[in-house]
mmCIF file of C-alpha atoms in Angstrom:
data_model
loop_
_atom_site.group_PDB
_atom_site.id
_atom_site.type_symbol
_atom_site.label_atom_id
_atom_site.label_comp_id
_atom_site.label_asym_id
_atom_site.label_seq_id
_atom_site.Cartn_x
_atom_site.Cartn_y
_atom_site.Cartn_z
ATOM 1 C CA MET A 1 -9.906 -28.919 -31.626
ATOM 2 C CA SER A 2 -6.305 -27.888 -31.555
ATOM 3 C CA GLY A 3 -4.100 -26.038 -29.122
ATOM 4 C CA ASP A 4 -1.114 -26.212 -26.836
ATOM 5 C CA ILE A 5 -3.051 -26.972 -23.669
ATOM 6 C CA PRO A 6 -5.175 -29.990 -22.661
ATOM 7 C CA LEU A 7 -8.959 -29.888 -22.886
ATOM 8 C CA ASN A 8 -9.553 -31.240 -19.368
ATOM 9 C CA ILE A 9 -8.824 -28.078 -17.352
ATOM 10 C CA ASN A 10 -11.906 -27.449 -15.208
ATOM 11 C CA ILE A 11 -12.559 -23.742 -15.731
ATOM 12 C CA LYS A 12 -16.089 -24.118 -14.391
ATOM 13 C CA GLU A 13 -14.435 -23.956 -10.995
ATOM 14 C CA PRO A 14 -11.932 -21.383 -9.641
ATOM 15 C CA ARG A 15 -8.214 -21.992 -10.143
ATOM 16 C CA TRP A 16 -7.561 -22.351 -6.414
ATOM 17 C CA ASP A 17 -9.008 -24.800 -3.883
ATOM 18 C CA GLN A 18 -12.295 -23.309 -2.655
ATOM 19 C CA GLY A 19 -12.325 -25.633 0.321
ATOM 20 C CA THR A 20 -9.765 -23.413 2.057
ATOM 21 C CA PHE A 21 -9.930 -19.751 3.051
ATOM 22 C CA MET A 22 -6.597 -18.993 1.354
ATOM 23 C CA GLY A 23 -7.778 -20.593 -1.888
ATOM 24 C CA ARG A 24 -10.961 -18.519 -1.828
ATOM 25 C CA ALA A 25 -8.970 -15.374 -0.996
ATOM 26 C CA GLN A 26 -6.693 -15.889 -4.021
ATOM 27 C CA HIS A 27 -9.780 -16.391 -6.181
ATOM 28 C CA PHE A 28 -11.493 -13.218 -4.957
ATOM 29 C CA PHE A 29 -8.367 -11.075 -5.211
ATOM 30 C CA MET A 30 -8.645 -11.850 -8.936
ATOM 31 C CA VAL A 31 -12.426 -11.365 -9.182
ATOM 32 C CA THR A 32 -12.434 -8.051 -7.281
ATOM 33 C CA ASP A 33 -9.298 -6.627 -8.930
ATOM 34 C CA PRO A 34 -10.229 -2.938 -9.535
ATOM 35 C CA ARG A 35 -8.154 -2.889 -12.728
ATOM 36 C CA ASN A 36 -10.811 -5.071 -14.384
ATOM 37 C CA VAL A 37 -13.160 -2.060 -14.403
ATOM 38 C CA LEU A 38 -10.873 -0.433 -16.990
ATOM 39 C CA LEU A 39 -11.032 -3.350 -19.440
ATOM 40 C CA SER A 40 -12.634 -2.499 -22.771
ATOM 41 C CA SER A 41 -15.668 -4.255 -24.250
ATOM 42 C CA ALA A 42 -13.377 -5.841 -26.837
ATOM 43 C CA VAL A 43 -11.185 -7.405 -24.123
ATOM 44 C CA LEU A 44 -14.239 -8.688 -22.258
ATOM 45 C CA GLU A 45 -15.704 -10.146 -25.452
ATOM 46 C CA ASP A 46 -12.401 -11.824 -26.306
ATOM 47 C CA ALA A 47 -12.331 -13.407 -22.829
ATOM 48 C CA ARG A 48 -15.926 -14.587 -23.236
ATOM 49 C CA VAL A 49 -15.142 -16.227 -26.581
ATOM 50 C CA ILE A 50 -12.031 -17.971 -25.193
ATOM 51 C CA VAL A 51 -13.947 -19.330 -22.175
ATOM 52 C CA GLU A 52 -17.063 -20.422 -24.061
ATOM 53 C CA ASP A 53 -15.042 -21.976 -26.894
ATOM 54 C CA TYR A 54 -12.864 -23.888 -24.438
ATOM 55 C CA ARG A 55 -15.962 -25.285 -22.715
ATOM 56 C CA GLN A 56 -16.998 -26.655 -26.121
ATOM 57 C CA GLY A 57 -13.586 -28.204 -26.720
ATOM 58 C CA ILE A 58 -12.246 -25.459 -29.004
ATOM 59 C CA VAL A 59 -8.829 -24.049 -28.133
ATOM 60 C CA LYS A 60 -7.454 -20.882 -29.674
ATOM 61 C CA PRO A 61 -4.107 -21.761 -31.344
ATOM 62 C CA GLY A 62 -1.143 -20.824 -29.165
ATOM 63 C CA LEU A 63 -3.274 -20.271 -26.059
ATOM 64 C CA THR A 64 -1.385 -21.020 -22.829
ATOM 65 C CA GLU A 65 -2.877 -22.269 -19.573
ATOM 66 C CA ASP A 66 -2.109 -18.956 -17.817
ATOM 67 C CA GLU A 67 -3.860 -17.064 -20.619
ATOM 68 C CA LEU A 68 -6.869 -19.364 -20.303
ATOM 69 C CA TRP A 69 -7.115 -18.715 -16.562
ATOM 70 C CA ARG A 70 -6.675 -14.992 -17.120
ATOM 71 C CA ALA A 71 -9.542 -15.054 -19.623
ATOM 72 C CA LYS A 72 -11.651 -17.025 -17.154
ATOM 73 C CA TYR A 73 -11.142 -14.393 -14.436
ATOM 74 C CA VAL A 74 -11.785 -11.504 -16.797
ATOM 75 C CA TYR A 75 -14.965 -13.331 -17.828
ATOM 76 C CA ASP A 76 -15.981 -13.979 -14.193
ATOM 77 C CA SER A 77 -15.433 -10.329 -13.286
ATOM 78 C CA ALA A 78 -17.931 -9.083 -15.885
ATOM 79 C CA PHE A 79 -20.452 -11.857 -16.638
ATOM 80 C CA HIS A 80 -23.069 -13.290 -14.257
ATOM 81 C CA PRO A 81 -22.282 -16.904 -13.251
ATOM 82 C CA ASP A 82 -25.911 -18.081 -13.639
ATOM 83 C CA THR A 83 -27.268 -16.054 -16.560
ATOM 84 C CA GLY A 84 -24.040 -15.426 -18.513
ATOM 85 C CA GLU A 85 -25.179 -11.838 -19.099
ATOM 86 C CA LYS A 86 -22.736 -8.932 -18.931
ATOM 87 C CA MET A 87 -23.244 -7.215 -15.578
ATOM 88 C CA ILE A 88 -23.782 -3.483 -15.047
ATOM 89 C CA LEU A 89 -20.362 -1.848 -14.650
ATOM 90 C CA VAL A 90 -20.939 -0.300 -11.204
ATOM 91 C CA GLY A 91 -22.543 -3.520 -9.985
ATOM 92 C CA ARG A 92 -19.505 -5.700 -10.677
ATOM 93 C CA MET A 93 -17.365 -6.784 -7.735
ATOM 94 C CA SER A 94 -14.333 -5.267 -9.486
ATOM 95 C CA ALA A 95 -16.039 -1.858 -9.084
ATOM 96 C CA GLN A 96 -16.469 -2.327 -5.328
ATOM 97 C CA VAL A 97 -13.182 -0.698 -4.319
ATOM 98 C CA PRO A 98 -13.200 2.439 -6.535
ATOM 99 C CA VAL A 99 -16.908 3.202 -6.036
ATOM 100 C CA ASN A 100 -17.137 2.158 -2.393
ATOM 101 C CA MET A 101 -14.028 4.087 -1.355
ATOM 102 C CA THR A 102 -15.513 7.291 -2.757
ATOM 103 C CA VAL A 103 -18.980 6.822 -1.268
ATOM 104 C CA THR A 104 -17.767 5.506 2.100
ATOM 105 C CA GLY A 105 -15.078 8.191 2.386
ATOM 106 C CA CYS A 106 -17.707 10.875 1.829
ATOM 107 C CA MET A 107 -20.088 9.235 4.320
ATOM 108 C CA LEU A 108 -17.349 9.334 6.965
ATOM 109 C CA THR A 109 -16.426 12.920 6.114
ATOM 110 C CA PHE A 110 -19.904 14.457 5.842
ATOM 111 C CA TYR A 111 -21.718 12.892 8.786
ATOM 112 C CA ARG A 112 -22.445 15.969 10.910
ATOM 113 C CA THR A 113 -25.624 17.388 9.303
ATOM 114 C CA THR A 114 -28.915 15.666 8.523
ATOM 115 C CA PRO A 115 -29.045 16.654 4.803
ATOM 116 C CA THR A 116 -25.564 15.239 4.128
ATOM 117 C CA VAL A 117 -26.348 12.064 6.093
ATOM 118 C CA VAL A 118 -29.528 11.546 4.055
ATOM 119 C CA PHE A 119 -27.786 12.267 0.751
ATOM 120 C CA TRP A 120 -24.769 10.002 1.251
ATOM 121 C CA GLN A 121 -26.800 7.189 2.813
ATOM 122 C CA TRP A 122 -29.147 7.382 -0.181
ATOM 123 C CA VAL A 123 -26.172 7.290 -2.593
ATOM 124 C CA ASN A 124 -24.640 4.368 -0.683
ATOM 125 C CA GLN A 125 -27.830 2.341 -0.553
ATOM 126 C CA THR A 126 -28.581 3.049 -4.213
ATOM 127 C CA PHE A 127 -25.121 1.705 -5.047
ATOM 128 C CA ASN A 128 -25.671 -1.289 -2.752
ATOM 129 C CA ALA A 129 -29.037 -1.974 -4.380
ATOM 130 C CA VAL A 130 -27.376 -2.084 -7.815
ATOM 131 C CA VAL A 131 -24.634 -4.398 -6.483
ATOM 132 C CA ASN A 132 -27.118 -6.671 -4.708
ATOM 133 C CA TYR A 133 -29.303 -6.978 -7.808
ATOM 134 C CA THR A 134 -26.338 -7.460 -10.152
ATOM 135 C CA ASN A 135 -24.812 -10.208 -7.976
ATOM 136 C CA ARG A 136 -28.039 -11.985 -7.084
ATOM 137 C CA SER A 137 -28.194 -15.757 -7.204
ATOM 138 C CA GLY A 138 -30.237 -17.598 -9.810
ATOM 139 C CA ASP A 139 -31.426 -16.764 -13.294
ATOM 140 C CA ALA A 140 -35.048 -15.707 -12.785
ATOM 141 C CA PRO A 141 -35.673 -12.071 -13.806
ATOM 142 C CA MET A 142 -37.321 -9.452 -11.584
ATOM 143 C CA THR A 143 -40.074 -7.287 -13.045
ATOM 144 C CA VAL A 144 -39.705 -3.503 -13.072
ATOM 145 C CA ASN A 145 -42.409 -3.241 -10.370
ATOM 146 C CA GLN A 146 -40.671 -5.794 -8.145
ATOM 147 C CA LEU A 147 -37.325 -4.080 -8.619
ATOM 148 C CA GLY A 148 -38.788 -0.622 -7.911
ATOM 149 C CA ALA A 149 -40.586 -1.766 -4.764
ATOM 150 C CA ALA A 150 -37.452 -3.526 -3.500
ATOM 151 C CA TYR A 151 -35.286 -0.452 -4.186
ATOM 152 C CA ILE A 152 -37.653 1.979 -2.452
ATOM 153 C CA SER A 153 -38.067 -0.321 0.567
ATOM 154 C CA ALA A 154 -34.331 -0.957 0.872
ATOM 155 C CA THR A 155 -33.167 2.646 0.522
ATOM 156 C CA THR A 156 -35.935 4.095 2.710
ATOM 157 C CA GLY A 157 -35.252 1.581 5.473
ATOM 158 C CA ALA A 158 -31.527 2.270 5.319
ATOM 159 C CA VAL A 159 -31.867 6.077 5.406
ATOM 160 C CA VAL A 160 -34.361 5.953 8.302
ATOM 161 C CA THR A 161 -31.969 3.664 10.190
ATOM 162 C CA ALA A 162 -29.075 6.087 9.618
ATOM 163 C CA LEU A 163 -31.088 9.073 10.852
ATOM 164 C CA GLY A 164 -32.248 7.160 13.925
ATOM 165 C CA LEU A 165 -28.694 6.223 14.855
ATOM 166 C CA LYS A 166 -27.490 9.781 14.222
ATOM 167 C CA SER A 167 -30.132 11.075 16.615
ATOM 168 C CA LEU A 168 -29.111 8.566 19.299
ATOM 169 C CA ALA A 169 -25.444 9.545 18.929
ATOM 170 C CA LYS A 170 -25.997 13.257 19.664
ATOM 171 C CA HIS A 171 -25.044 12.876 23.306
ATOM 172 C CA LEU A 172 -22.078 10.579 22.697
ATOM 173 C CA PRO A 173 -18.408 11.668 22.534
ATOM 174 C CA ALA A 174 -17.233 13.019 19.150
ATOM 175 C CA ILE A 175 -15.179 9.899 18.386
ATOM 176 C CA MET A 176 -18.270 7.710 18.896
ATOM 177 C CA SER A 177 -20.383 9.792 16.530
ATOM 178 C CA ARG A 178 -17.830 9.023 13.808
ATOM 179 C CA PHE A 179 -18.936 5.382 13.977
ATOM 180 C CA VAL A 180 -22.585 6.187 13.249
ATOM 181 C CA PRO A 181 -22.066 5.697 9.456
ATOM 182 C CA PHE A 182 -20.660 2.204 10.102
ATOM 183 C CA ALA A 183 -23.542 1.233 12.391
ATOM 184 C CA ALA A 184 -25.990 2.588 9.828
ATOM 185 C CA VAL A 185 -24.344 0.685 6.976
ATOM 186 C CA ALA A 186 -24.282 -2.557 8.981
ATOM 187 C CA ALA A 187 -27.970 -2.212 9.827
ATOM 188 C CA ALA A 188 -28.806 -1.136 6.279
ATOM 189 C CA ASN A 189 -27.134 -4.233 4.817
ATOM 190 C CA CYS A 190 -29.539 -6.348 6.860
ATOM 191 C CA ILE A 191 -32.392 -4.470 5.149
ATOM 192 C CA ASN A 192 -31.071 -3.817 1.653
ATOM 193 C CA ILE A 193 -29.793 -7.269 0.690
ATOM 194 C CA PRO A 194 -32.932 -9.278 1.618
ATOM 195 C CA PHE A 195 -35.184 -6.673 -0.050
ATOM 196 C CA MET A 196 -33.195 -6.608 -3.295
ATOM 197 C CA ARG A 197 -33.130 -10.414 -3.347
ATOM 198 C CA GLN A 198 -36.654 -10.979 -2.092
ATOM 199 C CA ARG A 199 -37.609 -12.963 -5.195
ATOM 200 C CA GLU A 200 -35.093 -15.619 -4.122
ATOM 201 C CA LEU A 201 -36.728 -15.774 -0.673
ATOM 202 C CA GLN A 202 -40.153 -16.206 -2.285
ATOM 203 C CA TYR A 203 -39.349 -18.664 -5.087
ATOM 204 C CA GLY A 204 -35.944 -20.109 -4.203
ATOM 205 C CA ILE A 205 -32.641 -20.361 -6.065
ATOM 206 C CA PRO A 206 -31.389 -23.186 -8.286
ATOM 207 C CA VAL A 207 -29.705 -26.116 -6.568
ATOM 208 C CA THR A 208 -27.611 -28.621 -8.515
ATOM 209 C CA ASP A 209 -25.709 -31.843 -8.061
ATOM 210 C CA GLU A 210 -21.909 -31.943 -8.101
ATOM 211 C CA GLU A 211 -21.855 -32.030 -11.931
ATOM 212 C CA GLY A 212 -24.037 -28.933 -12.196
ATOM 213 C CA ASN A 213 -27.293 -30.691 -13.148
ATOM 214 C CA ARG A 214 -30.228 -28.618 -11.921
ATOM 215 C CA LEU A 215 -32.387 -30.385 -9.348
ATOM 216 C CA GLY A 216 -34.880 -27.678 -8.402
ATOM 217 C CA GLU A 217 -35.229 -24.382 -6.522
ATOM 218 C CA SER A 218 -34.826 -23.952 -2.776
ATOM 219 C CA THR A 219 -35.881 -21.061 -0.518
ATOM 220 C CA LYS A 220 -33.820 -22.556 2.331
ATOM 221 C CA ALA A 221 -30.669 -22.330 0.210
ATOM 222 C CA ALA A 222 -31.632 -18.728 -0.629
ATOM 223 C CA LYS A 223 -31.981 -17.812 3.054
ATOM 224 C CA THR A 224 -28.631 -19.377 3.924
ATOM 225 C CA GLY A 225 -26.900 -17.676 0.999
ATOM 226 C CA ILE A 226 -28.360 -14.256 1.826
ATOM 227 C CA VAL A 227 -27.300 -14.519 5.488
ATOM 228 C CA GLN A 228 -23.752 -15.365 4.377
ATOM 229 C CA VAL A 229 -23.707 -12.364 2.011
ATOM 230 C CA VAL A 230 -24.956 -10.030 4.778
ATOM 231 C CA VAL A 231 -22.173 -11.232 7.104
ATOM 232 C CA SER A 232 -19.560 -10.773 4.354
ATOM 233 C CA ARG A 233 -20.767 -7.260 3.494
ATOM 234 C CA ILE A 234 -20.730 -6.147 7.123
ATOM 235 C CA GLY A 235 -17.252 -7.632 7.433
ATOM 236 C CA MET A 236 -16.123 -5.589 4.412
ATOM 237 C CA ALA A 237 -17.355 -2.426 6.094
ATOM 238 C CA VAL A 238 -15.565 -3.022 9.421
ATOM 239 C CA PRO A 239 -11.988 -2.053 8.422
ATOM 240 C CA ALA A 240 -13.077 0.623 5.939
ATOM 241 C CA MET A 241 -15.433 2.356 8.365
ATOM 242 C CA ALA A 242 -13.789 1.624 11.731
ATOM 243 C CA ILE A 243 -10.077 2.261 11.091
ATOM 244 C CA PRO A 244 -10.198 5.590 9.150
ATOM 245 C CA PRO A 245 -12.314 7.397 11.820
ATOM 246 C CA VAL A 246 -9.693 6.631 14.485
ATOM 247 C CA ILE A 247 -6.860 7.827 12.225
ATOM 248 C CA MET A 248 -8.781 10.928 11.112
ATOM 249 C CA ASN A 249 -9.677 11.805 14.691
ATOM 250 C CA ALA A 250 -5.940 11.964 15.438
ATOM 251 C CA LEU A 251 -4.986 13.699 12.163
ATOM 252 C CA GLU A 252 -7.559 16.467 12.523
ATOM 253 C CA LYS A 253 -5.769 17.623 15.666
ATOM 254 C CA LYS A 254 -2.565 18.175 13.680
ATOM 255 C CA ALA A 255 -1.650 21.662 12.549
ATOM 256 C CA PHE A 256 -1.419 20.835 8.830
ATOM 257 C CA MET A 257 -4.959 19.375 8.757
ATOM 258 C CA LYS A 258 -6.328 22.432 10.560
ATOM 259 C CA ARG A 259 -4.487 24.587 8.058
ATOM 260 C CA PHE A 260 -5.737 22.628 5.038
ATOM 261 C CA PRO A 261 -9.189 21.240 5.965
ATOM 262 C CA VAL A 262 -9.830 20.581 2.262
ATOM 263 C CA LEU A 263 -7.551 17.542 2.658
ATOM 264 C CA ASN A 264 -10.041 15.852 4.972
ATOM 265 C CA ALA A 265 -12.165 14.192 2.279
ATOM 266 C CA PRO A 266 -9.343 12.989 -0.043
ATOM 267 C CA VAL A 267 -7.291 11.619 2.888
ATOM 268 C CA GLN A 268 -10.344 9.804 4.239
ATOM 269 C CA VAL A 269 -11.221 8.403 0.799
ATOM 270 C CA GLY A 270 -7.625 7.188 0.388
ATOM 271 C CA LEU A 271 -7.653 5.444 3.790
ATOM 272 C CA VAL A 272 -10.967 3.775 2.984
ATOM 273 C CA GLY A 273 -9.663 2.650 -0.411
ATOM 274 C CA PHE A 274 -6.563 1.084 1.153
ATOM 275 C CA CYS A 275 -8.728 -0.871 3.609
ATOM 276 C CA LEU A 276 -11.180 -1.996 0.912
ATOM 277 C CA VAL A 277 -8.454 -3.343 -1.392
ATOM 278 C CA PHE A 278 -7.890 -6.062 1.208
ATOM 279 C CA ALA A 279 -11.237 -6.231 3.004
ATOM 280 C CA THR A 280 -13.319 -6.804 -0.148
ATOM 281 C CA PRO A 281 -11.676 -10.040 -1.367
ATOM 282 C CA LEU A 282 -10.949 -11.356 2.143
ATOM 283 C CA CYS A 283 -14.573 -10.947 3.250
ATOM 284 C CA CYS A 284 -15.909 -12.370 -0.016
ATOM 285 C CA ALA A 285 -13.739 -15.385 0.839
ATOM 286 C CA LEU A 286 -15.404 -16.013 4.211
ATOM 287 C CA PHE A 287 -17.841 -18.432 2.532
ATOM 288 C CA PRO A 288 -17.529 -20.411 -0.729
ATOM 289 C CA GLN A 289 -19.487 -18.803 -3.561
ATOM 290 C CA LYS A 290 -20.528 -22.292 -4.631
ATOM 291 C CA SER A 291 -22.061 -23.248 -1.301
ATOM 292 C CA SER A 292 -23.513 -26.612 -0.375
ATOM 293 C CA MET A 293 -26.315 -28.109 1.719
ATOM 294 C CA SER A 294 -27.303 -31.636 2.562
ATOM 295 C CA VAL A 295 -30.480 -32.834 0.871
ATOM 296 C CA SER A 296 -31.984 -33.461 4.308
ATOM 297 C CA SER A 297 -31.786 -29.699 5.043
ATOM 298 C CA LEU A 298 -33.949 -28.755 2.045
ATOM 299 C CA GLU A 299 -37.721 -28.307 1.902
ATOM 300 C CA PRO A 300 -39.560 -31.657 2.327
ATOM 301 C CA GLU A 301 -41.155 -31.532 -1.133
ATOM 302 C CA LEU A 302 -37.798 -30.807 -2.801
ATOM 303 C CA GLN A 303 -36.150 -33.589 -0.780
ATOM 304 C CA GLU A 304 -38.759 -36.018 -2.049
ATOM 305 C CA ARG A 305 -38.330 -34.884 -5.648
ATOM 306 C CA ILE A 306 -34.547 -35.254 -5.491
ATOM 307 C CA ARG A 307 -34.741 -38.697 -3.868
ATOM 308 C CA LYS A 308 -37.020 -39.851 -6.684
ATOM 309 C CA SER A 309 -35.060 -38.347 -9.573
ATOM 310 C CA SER A 310 -31.510 -38.590 -8.156
ATOM 311 C CA PRO A 311 -31.440 -41.044 -5.234
ATOM 312 C CA HIS A 312 -27.614 -41.061 -5.185
ATOM 313 C CA VAL A 313 -27.404 -37.317 -4.416
ATOM 314 C CA SER A 314 -26.872 -36.452 -0.733
ATOM 315 C CA THR A 315 -25.489 -32.896 -1.153
ATOM 316 C CA VAL A 316 -26.687 -30.067 -3.363
ATOM 317 C CA TYR A 317 -24.829 -26.946 -4.489
ATOM 318 C CA TYR A 318 -25.928 -23.377 -5.174
ATOM 319 C CA ASN A 319 -24.493 -19.961 -5.987
ATOM 320 C CA LYS A 320 -24.925 -17.858 -2.832
ATOM 321 C CA GLY A 321 -24.336 -14.600 -4.721
ATOM 322 C CA LEU A 322 -21.923 -11.867 -3.648
#
């Protein structure tokens, strides 16, 4: 138990105050940093060892506080907060910007024909399904059958929604039809996220006291958390899918874009990426990841259990997921 830093730094919590939007934004700018996708397995493992050792009171000699926090954020970007397992690369929040900018840019570019709409909506919802599963709340596993049924339901519902909206937009002005992908994505998020996290809605997610002691599982906390995630995801899509269409509608009238139509997709992808760099962390920050509920808002049977086992607890906490 030696080192240059004290052992009482609370790395179970983010570095910045999560009671304020700015504190949460600073936290999520670190968690969603796209550069974390490029980190090697050795770097991730080193961060895991530093974090887990520190939690046990073991400090690597010469470790500074800034290095500890850096390790904590590298760890948070790759390992699930409830299970501690390394997350699938494309499902990590740090992969949101590079993957989403490519998929969303292509959705906005290739929206005119039914086959391309189906293909890119399927790609997008497959990606979303991976992200939703990877960032689920709780530590209970889903069976292969449950996961397959959730994926098929989520992607089918999303693609059907996109095609329905495309059909309705046929008689609208050209600029309005550009917003069909956004409307489809917003509607699809309302389908995809609950389906991919349906186990939480059936069995609940863990709720704890302020010290992290598990008190039980709550479906009401799961519902609240999923609604917050849906709102955040739709918010992420607003700048990335609403601003580029307006800019592209103006650019496509310019001579150089007519001369080089091949630039359409890369320019659109770049615009989407620029929006997502800011929209992703800022919308993740709309609600605290460690959310809270009063005991009186929980299911009656869970309320009774908590009042018997922990009568001093009036507020419970849970990971809402991302």
